[in-house]
Tab-separated table of C-alpha atoms in Angstrom:
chain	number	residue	atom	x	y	z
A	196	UNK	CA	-76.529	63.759	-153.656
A	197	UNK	CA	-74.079	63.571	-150.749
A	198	UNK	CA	-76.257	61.346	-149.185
A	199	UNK	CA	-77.120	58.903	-151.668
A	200	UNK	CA	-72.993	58.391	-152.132
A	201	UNK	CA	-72.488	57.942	-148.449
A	202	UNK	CA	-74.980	55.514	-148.431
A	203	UNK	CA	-73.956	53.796	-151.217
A	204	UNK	CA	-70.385	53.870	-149.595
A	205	UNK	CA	-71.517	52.185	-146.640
A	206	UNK	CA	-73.638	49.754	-148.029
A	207	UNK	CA	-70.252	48.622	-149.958
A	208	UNK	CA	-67.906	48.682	-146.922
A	209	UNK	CA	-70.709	46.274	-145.415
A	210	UNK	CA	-71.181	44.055	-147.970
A	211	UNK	CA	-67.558	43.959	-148.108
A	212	UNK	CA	-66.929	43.317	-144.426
A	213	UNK	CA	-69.650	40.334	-144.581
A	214	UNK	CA	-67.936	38.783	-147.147
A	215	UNK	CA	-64.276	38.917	-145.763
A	216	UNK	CA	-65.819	37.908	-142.833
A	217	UNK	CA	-67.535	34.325	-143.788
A	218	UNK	CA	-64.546	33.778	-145.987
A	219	UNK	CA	-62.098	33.790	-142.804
A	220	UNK	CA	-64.737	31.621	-140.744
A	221	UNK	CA	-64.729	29.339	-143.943
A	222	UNK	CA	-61.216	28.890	-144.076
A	223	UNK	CA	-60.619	28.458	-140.946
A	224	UNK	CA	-63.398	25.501	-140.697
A	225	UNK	CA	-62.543	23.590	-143.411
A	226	UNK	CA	-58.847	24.060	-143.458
A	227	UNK	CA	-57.128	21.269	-141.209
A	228	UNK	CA	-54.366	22.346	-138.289
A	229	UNK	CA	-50.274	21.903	-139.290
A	230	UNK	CA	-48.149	21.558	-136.569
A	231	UNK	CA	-44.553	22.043	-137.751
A	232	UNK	CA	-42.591	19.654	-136.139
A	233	UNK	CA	-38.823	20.253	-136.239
A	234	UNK	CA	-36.809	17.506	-134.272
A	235	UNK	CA	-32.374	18.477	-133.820
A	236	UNK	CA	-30.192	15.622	-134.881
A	237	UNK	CA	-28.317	14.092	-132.424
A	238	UNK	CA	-24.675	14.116	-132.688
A	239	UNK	CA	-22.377	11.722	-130.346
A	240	UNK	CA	-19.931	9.329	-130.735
A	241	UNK	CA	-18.142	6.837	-128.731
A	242	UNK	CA	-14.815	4.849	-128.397
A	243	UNK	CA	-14.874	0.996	-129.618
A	244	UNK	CA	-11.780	-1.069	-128.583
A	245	UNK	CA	-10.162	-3.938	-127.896
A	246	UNK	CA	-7.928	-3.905	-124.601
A	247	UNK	CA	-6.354	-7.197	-123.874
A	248	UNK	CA	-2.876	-8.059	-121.915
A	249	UNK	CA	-2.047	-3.615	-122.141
A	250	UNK	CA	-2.545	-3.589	-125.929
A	251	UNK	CA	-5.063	-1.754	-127.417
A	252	UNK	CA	-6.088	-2.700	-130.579
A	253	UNK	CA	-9.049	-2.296	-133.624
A	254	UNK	CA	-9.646	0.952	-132.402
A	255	UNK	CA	-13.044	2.439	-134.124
A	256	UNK	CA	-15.396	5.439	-133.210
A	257	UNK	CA	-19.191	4.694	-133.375
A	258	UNK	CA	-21.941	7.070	-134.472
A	259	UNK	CA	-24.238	7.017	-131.669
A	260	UNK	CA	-26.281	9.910	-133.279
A	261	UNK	CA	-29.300	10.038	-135.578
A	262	UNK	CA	-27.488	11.542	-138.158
A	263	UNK	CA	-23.961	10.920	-140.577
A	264	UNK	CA	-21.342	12.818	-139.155
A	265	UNK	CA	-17.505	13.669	-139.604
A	266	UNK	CA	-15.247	11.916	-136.655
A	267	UNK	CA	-11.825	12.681	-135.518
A	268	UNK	CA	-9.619	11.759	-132.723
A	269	UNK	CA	-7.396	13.027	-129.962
A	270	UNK	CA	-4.826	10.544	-128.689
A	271	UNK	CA	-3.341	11.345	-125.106
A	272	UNK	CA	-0.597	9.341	-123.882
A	273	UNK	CA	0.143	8.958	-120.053
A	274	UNK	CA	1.981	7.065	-117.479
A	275	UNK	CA	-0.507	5.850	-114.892
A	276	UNK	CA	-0.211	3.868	-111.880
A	277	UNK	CA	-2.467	1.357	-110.451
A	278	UNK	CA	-4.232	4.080	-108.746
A	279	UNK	CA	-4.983	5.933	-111.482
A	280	UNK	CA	-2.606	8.655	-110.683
A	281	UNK	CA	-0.590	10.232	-113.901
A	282	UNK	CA	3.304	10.663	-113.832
A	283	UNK	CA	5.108	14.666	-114.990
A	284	UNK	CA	6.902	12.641	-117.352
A	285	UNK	CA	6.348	12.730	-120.797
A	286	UNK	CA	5.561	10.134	-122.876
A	287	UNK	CA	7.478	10.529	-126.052
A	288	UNK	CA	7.160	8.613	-129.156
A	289	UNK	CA	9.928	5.973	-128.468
A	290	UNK	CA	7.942	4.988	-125.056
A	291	UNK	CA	4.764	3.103	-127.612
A	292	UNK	CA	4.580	1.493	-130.734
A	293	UNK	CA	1.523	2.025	-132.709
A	294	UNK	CA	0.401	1.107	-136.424
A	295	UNK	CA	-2.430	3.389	-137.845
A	296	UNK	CA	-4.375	3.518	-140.449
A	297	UNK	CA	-3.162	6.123	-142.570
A	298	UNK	CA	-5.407	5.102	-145.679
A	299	UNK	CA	-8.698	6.578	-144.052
A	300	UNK	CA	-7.202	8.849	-141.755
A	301	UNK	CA	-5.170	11.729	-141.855
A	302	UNK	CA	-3.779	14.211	-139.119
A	303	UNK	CA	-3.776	17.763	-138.630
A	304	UNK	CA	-3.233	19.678	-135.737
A	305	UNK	CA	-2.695	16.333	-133.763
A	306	UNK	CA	-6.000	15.459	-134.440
A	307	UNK	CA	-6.728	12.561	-136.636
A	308	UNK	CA	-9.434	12.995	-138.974
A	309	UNK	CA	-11.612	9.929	-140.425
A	310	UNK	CA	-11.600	10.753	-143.945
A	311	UNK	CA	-15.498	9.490	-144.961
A	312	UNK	CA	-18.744	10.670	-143.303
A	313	UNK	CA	-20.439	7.968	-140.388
A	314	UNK	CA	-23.725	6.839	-140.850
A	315	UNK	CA	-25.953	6.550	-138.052
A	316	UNK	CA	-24.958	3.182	-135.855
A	317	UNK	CA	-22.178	3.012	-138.118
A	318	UNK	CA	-17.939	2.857	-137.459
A	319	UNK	CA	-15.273	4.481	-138.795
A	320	UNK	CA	-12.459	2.331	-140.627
A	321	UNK	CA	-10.109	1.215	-137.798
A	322	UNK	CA	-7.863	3.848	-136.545
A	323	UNK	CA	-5.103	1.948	-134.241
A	324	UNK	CA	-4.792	-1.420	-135.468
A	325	UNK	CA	-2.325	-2.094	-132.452
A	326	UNK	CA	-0.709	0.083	-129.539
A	327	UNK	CA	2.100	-1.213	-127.211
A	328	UNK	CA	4.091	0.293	-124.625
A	329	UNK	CA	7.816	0.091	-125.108
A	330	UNK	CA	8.741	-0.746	-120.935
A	331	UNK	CA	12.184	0.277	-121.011
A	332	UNK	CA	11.356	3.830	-120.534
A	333	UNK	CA	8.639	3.655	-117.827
A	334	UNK	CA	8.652	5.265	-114.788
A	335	UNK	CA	8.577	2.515	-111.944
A	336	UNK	CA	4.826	1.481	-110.747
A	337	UNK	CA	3.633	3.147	-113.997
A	338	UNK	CA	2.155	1.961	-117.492
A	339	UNK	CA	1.472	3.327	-120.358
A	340	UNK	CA	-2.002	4.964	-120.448
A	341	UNK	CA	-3.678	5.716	-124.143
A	342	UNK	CA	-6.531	7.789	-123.670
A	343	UNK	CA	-8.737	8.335	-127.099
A	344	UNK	CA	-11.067	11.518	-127.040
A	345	UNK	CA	-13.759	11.117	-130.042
A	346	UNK	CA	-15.944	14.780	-131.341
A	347	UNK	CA	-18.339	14.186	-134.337
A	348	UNK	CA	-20.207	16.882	-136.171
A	349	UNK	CA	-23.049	16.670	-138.670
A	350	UNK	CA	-21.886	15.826	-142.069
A	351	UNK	CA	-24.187	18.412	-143.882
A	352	UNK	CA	-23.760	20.926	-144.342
A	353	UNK	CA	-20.210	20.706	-145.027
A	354	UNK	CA	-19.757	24.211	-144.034
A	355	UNK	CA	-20.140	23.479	-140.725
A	356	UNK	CA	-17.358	21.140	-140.398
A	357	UNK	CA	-14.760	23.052	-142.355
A	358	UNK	CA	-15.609	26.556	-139.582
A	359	UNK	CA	-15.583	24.335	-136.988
A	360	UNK	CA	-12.241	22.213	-137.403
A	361	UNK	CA	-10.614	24.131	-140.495
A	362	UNK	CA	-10.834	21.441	-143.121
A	363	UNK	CA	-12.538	20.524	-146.307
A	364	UNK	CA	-14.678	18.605	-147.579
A	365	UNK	CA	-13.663	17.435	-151.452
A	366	UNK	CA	-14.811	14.098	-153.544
A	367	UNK	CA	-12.520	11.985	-151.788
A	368	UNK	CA	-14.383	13.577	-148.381
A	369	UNK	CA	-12.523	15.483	-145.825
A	370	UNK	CA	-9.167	16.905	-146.374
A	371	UNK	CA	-7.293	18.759	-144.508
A	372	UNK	CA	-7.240	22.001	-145.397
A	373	UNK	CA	-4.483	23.695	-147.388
A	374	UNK	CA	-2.594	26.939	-146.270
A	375	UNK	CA	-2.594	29.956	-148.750
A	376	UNK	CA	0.362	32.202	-148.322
């Protein structure tokens, strides 16, 4: 009796192991390759200007990436000389005279923030509609210097801006963020 159950046992596992079997090699003939592919957006930005007669004006960051992104904006004032060489002193607000656009902007931190997402290719609303130096206060042999350092981050998702530069990200886009205390 033993016997005719083990045999019967086997005779299942191997019927059982023949069928898995050509059901794998079937599946695996008639069911095409995927290849996942998974291609990183590209996030960069650069400065557009116009620089005529030292003043700068219709200044706009481009999205050079492959995908919308949030822009904002450093400005660094320095003296320079012809050589390039940067004077100790300060530049205070009284040495320029500068008209922004406060509409789609707004600062934080002393970082101006554009307001709407950039698409791809696409500007932001002009920043600095015009920047001139105020001579009176220049060191001799220097000018005023207005150096604009761009960042841009993916737009989505919009978690990623408001850990990365502490703002938010409402209907009216980004906001700076407001303090609780």
């Amino acid at each position: 009796m033993k016997r005719k159950w083990l045999g019967t046992l086997v005779a299942l596992a191997l019927v059982l192991c023949i069928a898995g079997g050509a059901t794998l090699a079937f599946l695996m003939v008639t069911t095409p390759s995927l290849t996942n592919v998974f291609q990183y957006g590209h996030v960069t930005c650069k400065v557009d200007e116009t620089f005529q007669d030292n003043v700068k004006t219709d200044v706009s960051i481009r999205n050079t990436g492959d995908t919308q992104s949030y822009i904002r904006v450093k400005l660094v004032f320095t003296w320079k000389d012809k050589d390039g060489n940067v004077s100790a002193q300060p530049v205070t607000d009284q040495d320029y005279k500068m008209d922004l656009n406060k509409l789609d902007w707004f600062e934080k931190d002393g970082y101006y923030y554009a307001k709407a997402p950039v698409a791809p290719k696409g500007n932001t609303p002009v920043l600095i509609e015009k920047c001139t130096e105020v001579a009176a206060n220049a060191p001799d042999g220097y000018t005023l210097s207005l150096e604009i350092l761009a960042d841009a981050i993916q737009s989505t998702p919009t978690r990623a801006v408001e850990q990365a530069w502490g703002v938010t990200v409402g209907a009216d886009g980004l906001q700076a963020k407001e303090v609780q205390g």
